[in-house]
Amino acid sequence: MNTSASPSILPALTDASAITIVKIGGHVIDHKNALSNVLTHFSVLPGHKILVHGGGKLATEFAARLEVPQTMIDGRRVTDEETLKIATMVFAGLVNKNMVAALEARGLSALGVTGADADLIRAKKREVSKVDYGYVGDVESVRADRLLAWLNQGLTPVVAPITHNGKGQLLNTNADTIANAIAKTLSKDSRKFKVTLIYCFEKSGVLLDVENEDSVIREMNLKKFQSLKAEHKIFAGMIPKLENAFQAIGVGVNQVIIGKAEDLPQLMSGSAGTRITHG
Amino acid sequence: MNTSASPSILPALTDASAITIVKIGGHVIDHKNALSNVLTHFSVLPGHKILVHGGGKLATEFAARLEVPQTMIDGRRVTDEETLKIATMVFAGLVNKNMVAALEARGLSALGVTGADADLIRAKKREVSKVDYGYVGDVESVRADRLLAWLNQGLTPVVAPITHNGKGQLLNTNADTIANAIAKTLSKDSRKFKVTLIYCFEKSGVLLDVENEDSVIREMNLKKFQSLKAEHKIFAGMIPKLENAFQAIGVGVNQVIIGKAEDLPQLMSGSAGTRITHG
């Protein structure tokens, strides 16, 4: 692993290489200064890395301006044809390309992609059972070979949350799921990369008391998670995130770190956030 | 050069490889069926290739829906901050990613990029003299190494007409200029690639009589161009396009072909369009 602060000089990947996948979303995307700071921190993270981003509130804002009504079912957005257009424009266009340009200005060689590019992430349109979520894709496969080739070229993939079905249809896909799928794919089989997955969200980490930012659980393994869950000490909204994290750990991801995007250097060094490991 | 119809199996580039750069824009982008046919033709073009696209009328349509007033000076659009956002969303997002997904469905491995991605195309904001065109970029440099690496990976770059200045600023850039700059960069120095540049537009080729689609000038060299120009037999609007074509030929581009996107196979085989050569 290259530990210098120069982002552009990286050795070719070896079996022992560290690969860090950082997922950012929510309010940091909407706030120019916050985003700028996060991208600066990201640009100097040591080693090979991949950025996965959501779209913040911009898609909702453009939908309002374009007078495209948004339907929410159980807190989830329905992606009709017009909403998919907006998601593609905002996530793959506006957000992705401005991030790429900002990272380039910080000395990183960034390659902005969606799951459609080079068949990176193939997804299946979610089946209609009780609810029709429209053009929403559930990840089926990730082309690790593409990511590794780009990393070996010295490029940092910046992945927008749009996938495709291989038949020409773009699909809106959750950025957390994409980050998780990438981390798992780079960890499985005989690969020996040391994969770290960092989920950035609005809180300082997994909190024992959701009202208290100082109650971060610093380390968690499956046993601790299960006992805290049994004691109802974990906020219900965090449980799916944590279950996904433990699933990633289960297939070989080295560690999952959860915390604030603004704390990225501290999340990496272990002085902030919640660190989820096998152990 | 691979002449089979299977788009995905391509030999690694050698000095003698053919590289075809196709630029499409205008009405084919706006018409779903026309675009679908062009992408089918493009997907089976033999050899290594690069697609460069404009945005058709979609950016204008979205500007109207978003109530962003558009200023035209001498027939050219002024790109203010809001218009740049729309251009980035439409060209790099909506148009680029739908083309990529459509090409993937046709068996091609397509990589959709802007000039910001991997520092592919660096541009300079056009200086304000009499007119301020806003966030419009004039191409300064093209990273041939990036294009060649992607072609060698078996990827087909699909380039949207957005560049960057290396300092974090995206810039709106003419797609014809981008195609020209790519062709020239891949042709210059000691490179021996056989570069063909195909400009697709609304007409069947360079016409002797602009009202008569059957008056296509089939072959043109610099001498013929200059004599036709002197006799005022070339439509004024075509002259800058042709001058750019001859400039490309002058620095080593093998041939430039001008014609209708719908005729792509015939343009390649030489049975349609205007072929511009050293001659």
Coordinates of C-alpha atoms in Angstrom, one line a residue:
Chain A
M1 CA 0.0 0.0 0.0
N2 CA 1.2 3.4 -0.9
T3 CA 1.1 5.6 2.1
S4 CA 2.4 8.9 0.6
A5 CA 0.1 11.8 0.1
S6 CA 0.6 12.0 -3.6
P7 CA -2.5 10.5 -5.1
S8 CA -1.3 9.9 -8.6
I9 CA 1.7 7.6 -8.1
L10 CA 0.4 4.2 -7.2
P11 CA 2.0 0.8 -7.6
A12 CA 0.3 -1.8 -9.8
L13 CA -2.2 -3.9 -7.8
T14 CA -0.9 -7.1 -6.2
D15 CA -2.7 -9.8 -4.3
A16 CA -1.8 -8.0 -1.0
S17 CA -3.0 -4.5 -2.2
A18 CA -5.4 -2.5 -0.1
I19 CA -8.5 -1.2 -1.9
T20 CA -10.7 1.3 -0.1
I21 CA -14.3 1.8 -1.3
V22 CA -15.9 5.0 0.0
K23 CA -19.6 5.6 -0.3
I24 CA -20.9 9.2 0.1
G25 CA -24.4 10.5 -0.2
G26 CA -27.0 12.7 1.5
H27 CA -26.3 16.2 2.7
V28 CA -22.5 16.3 1.7
I29 CA -23.6 16.1 -1.9
D30 CA -25.9 19.1 -1.5
H31 CA -23.4 21.3 0.3
K32 CA -20.6 22.6 -2.0
N33 CA -18.1 23.3 0.8
A34 CA -18.7 20.1 2.6
L35 CA -18.3 18.1 -0.6
S36 CA -15.2 20.0 -1.5
N37 CA -13.6 19.1 1.8
V38 CA -14.6 15.4 1.5
L39 CA -13.1 15.2 -2.0
T40 CA -9.9 16.7 -0.7
H41 CA -9.7 14.1 2.0
F42 CA -10.6 11.3 -0.5
S43 CA -8.0 12.5 -2.9
V44 CA -5.2 11.9 -0.4
L45 CA -6.4 8.6 1.0
P46 CA -3.5 6.2 0.5
G47 CA -3.7 3.2 -1.8
H48 CA -6.1 2.2 -4.5
K49 CA -9.6 3.5 -4.0
I50 CA -13.1 3.7 -5.5
L51 CA -15.7 6.4 -4.8
V52 CA -19.4 5.5 -4.9
H53 CA -21.9 8.4 -4.6
G54 CA -25.6 9.0 -4.3
G55 CA -27.4 12.1 -5.5
G56 CA -28.5 14.0 -2.4
K57 CA -31.6 16.1 -2.8
L58 CA -30.7 17.4 -6.3
A59 CA -32.9 14.8 -8.1
T60 CA -35.9 15.8 -6.0
E61 CA -35.2 19.5 -6.7
F62 CA -35.0 18.9 -10.5
A63 CA -38.1 16.8 -10.5
A64 CA -39.9 19.7 -8.8
R65 CA -38.5 22.2 -11.3
L66 CA -39.5 19.9 -14.2
E67 CA -42.9 19.3 -12.7
V68 CA -42.4 15.6 -12.6
P69 CA -44.5 14.3 -9.7
Q70 CA -42.6 12.0 -7.3
T71 CA -44.4 9.0 -5.8
M72 CA -43.1 7.6 -2.5
I73 CA -44.1 4.2 -1.2
D74 CA -43.0 3.2 2.3
G75 CA -40.4 6.0 2.1
R76 CA -39.0 4.8 -1.2
R77 CA -39.1 6.7 -4.4
V78 CA -40.9 5.1 -7.4
T79 CA -38.8 5.5 -10.5
D80 CA -41.1 6.1 -13.5
E81 CA -39.7 6.8 -17.0
E82 CA -39.4 10.6 -16.4
T83 CA -37.8 10.1 -13.0
L84 CA -35.3 7.7 -14.4
K85 CA -34.3 10.4 -16.9
I86 CA -33.8 12.9 -14.1
A87 CA -31.8 10.3 -12.0
T88 CA -29.6 9.6 -15.0
M89 CA -29.0 13.3 -15.7
V90 CA -28.4 14.3 -12.1
F91 CA -26.4 11.3 -10.8
A92 CA -24.4 10.3 -14.0
G93 CA -24.2 13.8 -15.4
L94 CA -24.2 16.7 -13.0
V95 CA -23.0 15.1 -9.8
N96 CA -20.6 12.5 -11.2
K97 CA -18.8 14.8 -13.7
N98 CA -18.4 17.7 -11.2
M99 CA -16.9 15.3 -8.7
V100 CA -14.6 13.9 -11.4
A101 CA -13.5 17.4 -12.4
A102 CA -12.9 18.3 -8.7
L103 CA -10.9 15.2 -8.1
E104 CA -8.8 15.9 -11.2
A105 CA -8.1 19.4 -9.9
R106 CA -6.8 17.6 -6.7
G107 CA -4.3 15.6 -8.7
L108 CA -6.3 12.3 -8.9
S109 CA -7.1 10.6 -12.2
A110 CA -10.8 10.0 -11.8
L111 CA -13.0 8.0 -14.1
G112 CA -16.7 8.6 -13.7
V113 CA -18.8 5.6 -14.6
T114 CA -22.2 4.1 -14.2
G115 CA -23.0 0.4 -14.0
A116 CA -23.8 0.5 -17.8
D117 CA -20.2 1.6 -18.7
A118 CA -18.1 -1.4 -19.7
D119 CA -20.9 -3.6 -18.3
L120 CA -19.6 -2.8 -14.9
I121 CA -22.8 -3.5 -12.9
R122 CA -25.6 -5.6 -14.3
A123 CA -28.9 -5.4 -12.6
K124 CA -32.4 -6.8 -12.8
K125 CA -35.5 -4.6 -12.8
R126 CA -37.1 -5.2 -9.4
E127 CA -40.1 -7.5 -9.9
V128 CA -43.5 -6.1 -9.2
S129 CA -45.1 -7.9 -6.3
K130 CA -47.3 -5.7 -4.1
V131 CA -45.5 -2.5 -5.2
D132 CA -44.1 -1.4 -8.6
Y133 CA -41.0 0.6 -7.9
G134 CA -40.6 1.2 -11.6
Y135 CA -37.1 1.4 -13.1
V136 CA -35.2 0.2 -10.0
G137 CA -32.5 -2.3 -10.4
D138 CA -31.2 -5.0 -8.0
V139 CA -27.6 -5.7 -8.6
E140 CA -26.8 -9.1 -10.2
S141 CA -23.1 -8.9 -11.0
V142 CA -20.1 -6.6 -10.8
R143 CA -17.2 -6.8 -13.3
A144 CA -14.2 -6.9 -11.0
D145 CA -11.9 -7.2 -14.0
R146 CA -13.0 -3.8 -15.2
L147 CA -12.3 -2.1 -11.8
L148 CA -9.0 -3.8 -11.5
A149 CA -7.9 -2.8 -15.0
W150 CA -8.8 0.8 -14.3
L151 CA -7.0 0.8 -10.9
N152 CA -4.0 -0.7 -12.6
Q153 CA -4.1 2.2 -15.1
G154 CA -3.8 4.5 -12.1
L155 CA -7.5 5.6 -12.4
T156 CA -9.9 6.1 -9.5
P157 CA -13.4 4.9 -10.5
V158 CA -16.2 7.3 -9.4
V159 CA -19.4 5.3 -9.6
A160 CA -22.9 6.8 -10.0
P161 CA -25.9 4.9 -8.8
I162 CA -27.2 3.9 -12.2
T163 CA -27.0 0.3 -13.6
H164 CA -28.2 -1.5 -16.7
N165 CA -29.9 -4.7 -17.5
G166 CA -27.7 -5.6 -20.5
K167 CA -30.7 -5.1 -22.8
G168 CA -30.3 -1.4 -23.2
Q169 CA -32.4 -0.3 -20.1
L170 CA -30.8 1.9 -17.5
L171 CA -31.9 1.3 -13.9
N172 CA -31.9 3.4 -10.7
T173 CA -29.9 1.6 -8.0
N174 CA -29.2 2.3 -4.4
A175 CA -25.7 3.6 -3.9
D176 CA -25.2 1.7 -0.6
T177 CA -26.0 -1.5 -2.4
I178 CA -23.6 -0.7 -5.2
A179 CA -20.7 0.0 -2.8
N180 CA -21.5 -3.2 -0.9
A181 CA -21.6 -5.3 -4.2
I182 CA -18.3 -3.8 -5.4
A183 CA -16.6 -4.6 -2.0
K184 CA -17.9 -8.1 -2.0
T185 CA -16.9 -8.8 -5.6
L186 CA -13.4 -7.5 -5.0
S187 CA -13.1 -9.7 -1.8
K188 CA -14.5 -13.0 -3.0
D189 CA -12.9 -16.1 -4.6
S190 CA -9.2 -16.4 -4.2
R191 CA -8.6 -12.7 -4.2
K192 CA -6.4 -11.4 -1.4
F193 CA -7.0 -7.7 -1.6
K194 CA -7.5 -6.0 1.7
V195 CA -10.8 -4.4 1.1
T196 CA -12.1 -1.6 3.3
L197 CA -15.6 -0.4 2.8
I198 CA -16.5 3.0 4.3
Y199 CA -20.1 4.1 4.5
C200 CA -20.5 7.8 5.1
F201 CA -23.8 9.1 6.4
E202 CA -25.1 11.9 8.6
K203 CA -24.1 10.4 12.0
S204 CA -20.7 10.0 13.6
G205 CA -21.1 6.2 13.6
V206 CA -23.4 3.6 15.0
L207 CA -24.8 5.2 18.1
L208 CA -26.0 3.6 21.3
D209 CA -28.2 6.6 21.9
V210 CA -29.5 8.0 18.6
E211 CA -29.8 11.5 20.2
N212 CA -26.2 11.5 21.4
E213 CA -23.4 11.9 18.9
D214 CA -20.9 10.9 21.6
S215 CA -22.4 7.5 22.1
V216 CA -20.6 6.0 19.0
I217 CA -19.9 2.2 19.3
R218 CA -16.3 2.2 18.2
E219 CA -15.9 -1.5 17.4
M220 CA -18.4 -4.1 16.6
N221 CA -18.3 -7.8 15.6
L222 CA -21.2 -10.1 14.8
K223 CA -21.5 -11.3 18.4
K224 CA -21.7 -7.8 19.8
F225 CA -24.2 -6.7 17.1
Q226 CA -26.5 -9.7 17.9
S227 CA -26.5 -9.0 21.6
L228 CA -27.1 -5.2 21.2
K229 CA -29.9 -6.1 18.8
A230 CA -31.4 -8.5 21.3
E231 CA -31.3 -5.8 23.9
H232 CA -33.0 -3.3 21.5
K233 CA -30.0 -1.0 21.9
I234 CA -29.6 -0.4 18.1
F235 CA -31.7 2.1 16.2
A236 CA -34.1 0.2 13.9
G237 CA -33.0 2.2 10.9
M238 CA -29.4 1.1 11.3
I239 CA -30.2 -2.6 11.3
P240 CA -30.4 -3.2 7.5
K241 CA -27.1 -1.2 7.1
L242 CA -25.4 -3.3 9.7
E243 CA -26.7 -6.5 8.4
N244 CA -25.3 -5.6 4.9
A245 CA -22.0 -4.8 6.6
F246 CA -21.8 -8.1 8.3
Q247 CA -22.8 -9.9 5.1
A248 CA -19.9 -8.1 3.4
I249 CA -17.5 -9.1 6.2
G250 CA -18.8 -12.7 5.9
V251 CA -17.6 -13.0 2.3
G252 CA -14.2 -11.6 2.9
V253 CA -14.4 -7.8 3.1
N254 CA -11.6 -6.9 5.6
Q255 CA -13.5 -4.2 7.5
V256 CA -16.5 -1.9 7.2
I257 CA -16.3 1.5 8.7
I258 CA -19.4 3.7 9.3
G259 CA -19.3 7.4 10.1
K260 CA -19.5 11.0 8.9
A261 CA -18.0 11.9 5.5
E262 CA -16.4 15.0 7.1
D263 CA -14.4 12.6 9.3
L264 CA -12.9 10.6 6.4
P265 CA -9.3 10.8 7.5
Q266 CA -10.3 9.8 11.1
L267 CA -12.5 7.0 9.8
M268 CA -9.4 5.6 8.0
S269 CA -7.0 6.0 10.9
G270 CA -9.5 4.5 13.3
S271 CA -10.0 7.5 15.5
A272 CA -13.6 8.0 14.5
G273 CA -16.7 6.1 13.4
T274 CA -17.7 2.5 14.0
R275 CA -15.4 -0.2 12.8
I276 CA -17.0 -3.5 11.9
T277 CA -14.8 -6.6 11.7
H278 CA -14.7 -10.4 11.8
G279 CA -13.2 -10.4 15.2
Chain B
M1 CA -8.0 -5.0 -38.5
N2 CA -10.8 -7.3 -37.4
T3 CA -13.4 -7.5 -40.1
S4 CA -15.8 -9.9 -38.4
A5 CA -19.2 -8.7 -37.3
S6 CA -18.6 -9.6 -33.7
P7 CA -17.9 -6.4 -32.0
S8 CA -16.4 -7.6 -28.8
I9 CA -13.4 -9.6 -30.0
L10 CA -10.7 -7.3 -31.1
P11 CA -6.9 -7.8 -31.3
A12 CA -4.7 -5.5 -29.3
L13 CA -3.7 -2.3 -31.1
T14 CA -0.6 -2.3 -33.2
D15 CA 1.0 0.5 -35.0
A16 CA -0.8 -0.6 -38.2
S17 CA -4.3 -0.7 -36.6
A18 CA -7.2 1.1 -38.0
I19 CA -9.1 3.4 -35.6
T20 CA -12.4 4.9 -36.7
I21 CA -13.8 8.0 -35.0
V22 CA -17.5 8.6 -35.7
K23 CA -19.1 11.9 -34.7
I24 CA -22.9 12.0 -34.6
G25 CA -25.2 14.8 -33.6
G26 CA -28.3 16.8 -34.6
H27 CA -31.5 15.1 -35.5
V28 CA -30.3 11.4 -35.1
I29 CA -29.9 12.1 -31.4
D30 CA -33.5 13.3 -31.1
H31 CA -35.1 10.4 -33.0
K32 CA -35.1 7.2 -31.0
N33 CA -35.5 4.9 -34.1
A34 CA -32.9 6.7 -36.2
L35 CA -30.5 6.6 -33.2
S36 CA -31.1 3.0 -32.6
N37 CA -30.3 2.1 -36.3
V38 CA -27.1 4.2 -36.2
L39 CA -25.9 2.5 -33.0
T40 CA -26.6 -0.9 -34.6
H41 CA -24.5 0.1 -37.6
F42 CA -21.8 1.6 -35.3
S43 CA -21.6 -1.6 -33.2
V44 CA -20.7 -3.7 -36.1
L45 CA -18.1 -1.4 -37.7
P46 CA -14.9 -3.4 -37.9
G47 CA -11.8 -2.5 -35.9
H48 CA -11.2 -0.2 -33.0
K49 CA -13.5 2.8 -32.8
I50 CA -14.6 5.8 -30.8
L51 CA -18.0 7.5 -30.8
V52 CA -18.3 11.2 -30.2
H53 CA -21.7 12.7 -29.8
G54 CA -23.5 16.0 -29.5
G55 CA -26.8 16.6 -27.7
G56 CA -29.4 17.3 -30.4
K57 CA -32.2 19.5 -29.3
L58 CA -32.6 17.9 -25.8
A59 CA -30.5 20.5 -24.0
T60 CA -32.7 23.3 -25.5
E61 CA -35.9 21.4 -24.5
F62 CA -34.7 20.9 -20.9
A63 CA -33.7 24.6 -20.7
A64 CA -37.2 25.6 -21.7
R65 CA -38.8 23.2 -19.2
L66 CA -36.4 24.5 -16.5
E67 CA -37.2 28.0 -17.5
V68 CA -33.5 28.8 -18.1
P69 CA -33.4 31.5 -20.7
Q70 CA -31.0 30.7 -23.6
T71 CA -29.0 33.5 -25.2
M72 CA -27.8 33.1 -28.8
I73 CA -25.1 35.3 -30.2
D74 CA -24.4 34.9 -34.0
G75 CA -26.1 31.6 -33.9
R76 CA -24.0 30.3 -31.0
R77 CA -25.4 29.5 -27.6
V78 CA -24.0 31.3 -24.5
T79 CA -23.3 28.8 -21.8
D80 CA -24.0 30.5 -18.5
E81 CA -23.8 28.5 -15.2
E82 CA -27.3 27.1 -15.4
T83 CA -26.9 26.2 -19.1
L84 CA -23.6 24.4 -18.3
K85 CA -25.5 22.3 -15.7
I86 CA -28.1 21.4 -18.3
A87 CA -25.5 20.6 -20.9
T88 CA -23.6 18.4 -18.4
M89 CA -26.9 16.6 -17.3
V90 CA -28.1 16.1 -20.9
F91 CA -24.9 15.3 -22.8
A92 CA -22.9 13.4 -20.1
G93 CA -25.9 11.9 -18.4
L94 CA -29.0 11.3 -20.4
V95 CA -27.6 11.0 -23.9
N96 CA -24.3 9.4 -23.1
K97 CA -25.5 6.8 -20.7
N98 CA -28.5 5.7 -22.9
M99 CA -26.1 5.3 -25.8
V100 CA -23.7 3.3 -23.7
A101 CA -26.5 1.0 -22.5
A102 CA -27.8 0.6 -26.1
L103 CA -24.3 -0.3 -27.4
E104 CA -23.8 -2.8 -24.5
A105 CA -27.1 -4.4 -25.6
R106 CA -25.5 -4.7 -29.1
G107 CA -22.5 -6.6 -27.7
L108 CA -20.1 -3.8 -27.6
S109 CA -18.2 -2.8 -24.4
A110 CA -18.8 0.9 -24.3
L111 CA -17.2 3.4 -21.9
G112 CA -19.0 6.7 -21.7
V113 CA -16.7 9.6 -20.8
T114 CA -16.4 13.3 -20.9
G115 CA -13.1 15.2 -21.3
A116 CA -12.9 15.5 -17.5
D117 CA -12.7 11.8 -17.0
A118 CA -9.1 10.6 -16.7
D119 CA -8.1 14.1 -17.8
L120 CA -9.0 13.0 -21.4
I121 CA -9.6 16.4 -22.9
R122 CA -8.2 19.6 -21.3
A123 CA -9.7 22.8 -22.5
K124 CA -9.4 26.5 -21.9
K125 CA -12.4 28.7 -21.2
R126 CA -12.8 30.9 -24.3
E127 CA -11.4 34.3 -23.7
V128 CA -13.9 37.2 -23.6
S129 CA -13.2 39.5 -26.5
K130 CA -16.2 41.1 -28.0
V131 CA -18.5 38.3 -26.9
D132 CA -18.6 36.3 -23.7
Y133 CA -19.8 32.8 -24.6
G134 CA -19.5 31.8 -20.9
Y135 CA -18.4 28.3 -19.9
V136 CA -17.3 27.2 -23.4
G137 CA -14.0 25.4 -23.7
D138 CA -11.5 25.4 -26.6
V139 CA -9.5 22.1 -26.7
E140 CA -5.9 22.3 -25.5
S141 CA -4.9 18.7 -25.3
V142 CA -6.1 15.1 -25.7
R143 CA -4.7 12.2 -23.7
A144 CA -4.1 9.6 -26.4
D145 CA -2.6 7.2 -23.9
R146 CA -6.0 7.0 -22.1
L147 CA -7.9 6.3 -25.4
L148 CA -5.3 3.7 -26.4
A149 CA -5.4 1.9 -23.0
W150 CA -9.2 1.7 -23.2
L151 CA -9.1 0.5 -26.8
N152 CA -6.6 -2.2 -25.8
Q153 CA -8.9 -3.2 -23.0
G154 CA -11.5 -3.9 -25.6
L155 CA -13.6 -0.9 -24.7
T156 CA -15.2 1.6 -27.1
P157 CA -15.0 5.1 -25.8
V158 CA -18.2 7.1 -26.2
V159 CA -17.3 10.8 -25.7
A160 CA -19.8 13.5 -24.6
P161 CA -19.0 17.1 -25.5
I162 CA -18.0 18.3 -22.1
T163 CA -14.4 19.0 -21.2
H164 CA -12.6 20.5 -18.1
N165 CA -9.9 23.0 -17.4
G166 CA -7.9 20.9 -14.9
K167 CA -8.9 23.2 -12.1
G168 CA -12.3 21.7 -11.4
Q169 CA -14.3 23.6 -14.0
L170 CA -16.4 21.7 -16.6
L171 CA -16.7 23.4 -20.0
N172 CA -19.1 23.0 -22.9
T173 CA -17.2 22.1 -26.0
N174 CA -18.3 21.5 -29.7
A175 CA -18.5 17.8 -30.5
D176 CA -17.1 18.3 -34.0
T177 CA -14.0 20.0 -32.5
I178 CA -13.6 17.1 -30.0
A179 CA -13.8 14.5 -32.8
N180 CA -11.3 16.4 -34.8
A181 CA -8.9 16.8 -31.8
I182 CA -9.1 13.1 -31.0
A183 CA -8.4 12.1 -34.7
K184 CA -5.4 14.5 -34.9
T185 CA -3.9 13.4 -31.6
L186 CA -4.2 9.7 -32.6
S187 CA -2.5 10.5 -35.9
K188 CA 0.4 12.7 -35.0
D189 CA 4.0 12.1 -33.9
S190 CA 5.3 8.7 -34.9
R191 CA 2.0 6.9 -34.6
K192 CA 1.1 4.8 -37.6
F193 CA -2.6 4.1 -36.8
K194 CA -4.8 4.4 -39.9
V195 CA -7.3 6.9 -38.5
T196 CA -10.6 7.5 -40.2
L197 CA -12.8 10.4 -39.0
I198 CA -16.4 10.2 -40.0
Y199 CA -18.5 13.4 -39.5
C200 CA -22.2 12.6 -39.7
F201 CA -24.6 15.4 -40.3
E202 CA -28.0 16.0 -41.9
K203 CA -26.9 15.9 -45.6
S204 CA -25.7 13.0 -47.7
G205 CA -22.3 14.6 -48.1
V206 CA -20.7 17.8 -49.4
L207 CA -23.2 18.9 -52.0
L208 CA -22.5 20.9 -55.2
D209 CA -26.1 22.0 -55.1
V210 CA -27.3 22.4 -51.5
E211 CA -30.9 21.8 -52.6
N212 CA -30.0 18.5 -54.4
E213 CA -29.1 15.5 -52.2
D214 CA -27.9 13.7 -55.4
S215 CA -25.2 16.3 -56.0
V216 CA -22.7 14.8 -53.5
I217 CA -19.1 15.4 -54.3
R218 CA -17.8 11.9 -53.8
E219 CA -14.0 12.6 -53.4
M220 CA -12.2 15.7 -52.5
N221 CA -8.6 16.7 -52.0
L222 CA -7.2 20.1 -51.1
K223 CA -6.7 21.2 -54.7
K224 CA -10.3 20.3 -55.6
F225 CA -11.6 22.1 -52.5
Q226 CA -9.7 25.2 -53.2
S227 CA -10.8 25.4 -56.8
L228 CA -14.5 24.7 -55.8
K229 CA -14.2 27.3 -53.1
A230 CA -12.8 29.9 -55.6
E231 CA -15.7 29.1 -57.9
H232 CA -18.2 29.6 -55.0
K233 CA -19.5 26.1 -55.6
I234 CA -19.3 25.2 -51.9
F235 CA -22.0 26.2 -49.5
A236 CA -20.6 28.7 -47.1
G237 CA -21.7 26.8 -44.0
M238 CA -19.6 23.8 -45.1
I239 CA -16.4 25.7 -45.4
P240 CA -15.3 25.6 -41.7
K241 CA -16.2 21.9 -41.6
L242 CA -14.0 21.2 -44.6
E243 CA -11.2 23.4 -43.5
N244 CA -11.1 21.4 -40.2
A245 CA -11.1 18.2 -42.2
F246 CA -8.2 19.3 -44.4
Q247 CA -6.3 20.4 -41.2
A248 CA -6.8 16.9 -39.8
I249 CA -5.6 15.4 -43.1
G250 CA -2.6 17.7 -42.9
V251 CA -1.4 16.3 -39.6
G252 CA -1.8 12.6 -40.6
V253 CA -5.4 11.6 -40.4
N254 CA -5.8 9.0 -43.1
Q255 CA -9.3 10.1 -44.4
V256 CA -12.2 12.2 -43.3
I257 CA -15.7 11.1 -44.5
I258 CA -18.7 13.4 -44.4
G259 CA -22.3 12.1 -44.8
K260 CA -25.5 11.0 -43.2
A261 CA -25.4 9.0 -39.9
E262 CA -28.1 6.7 -41.4
D263 CA -25.6 5.8 -44.2
L264 CA -22.8 4.7 -41.8
P265 CA -22.0 1.3 -43.4
Q266 CA -22.0 3.0 -46.9
L267 CA -19.8 5.8 -45.6
M268 CA -17.3 3.2 -44.4
S269 CA -17.4 1.1 -47.6
G270 CA -17.0 4.2 -49.8
S271 CA -20.4 3.9 -51.5
A272 CA -21.9 7.1 -50.0
G273 CA -20.8 10.5 -48.6
T274 CA -17.8 12.7 -49.4
R275 CA -14.4 11.2 -48.9
I276 CA -11.6 13.7 -48.1
T277 CA -8.0 12.5 -48.6
H278 CA -4.5 13.7 -49.2
G279 CA -5.1 12.9 -52.7

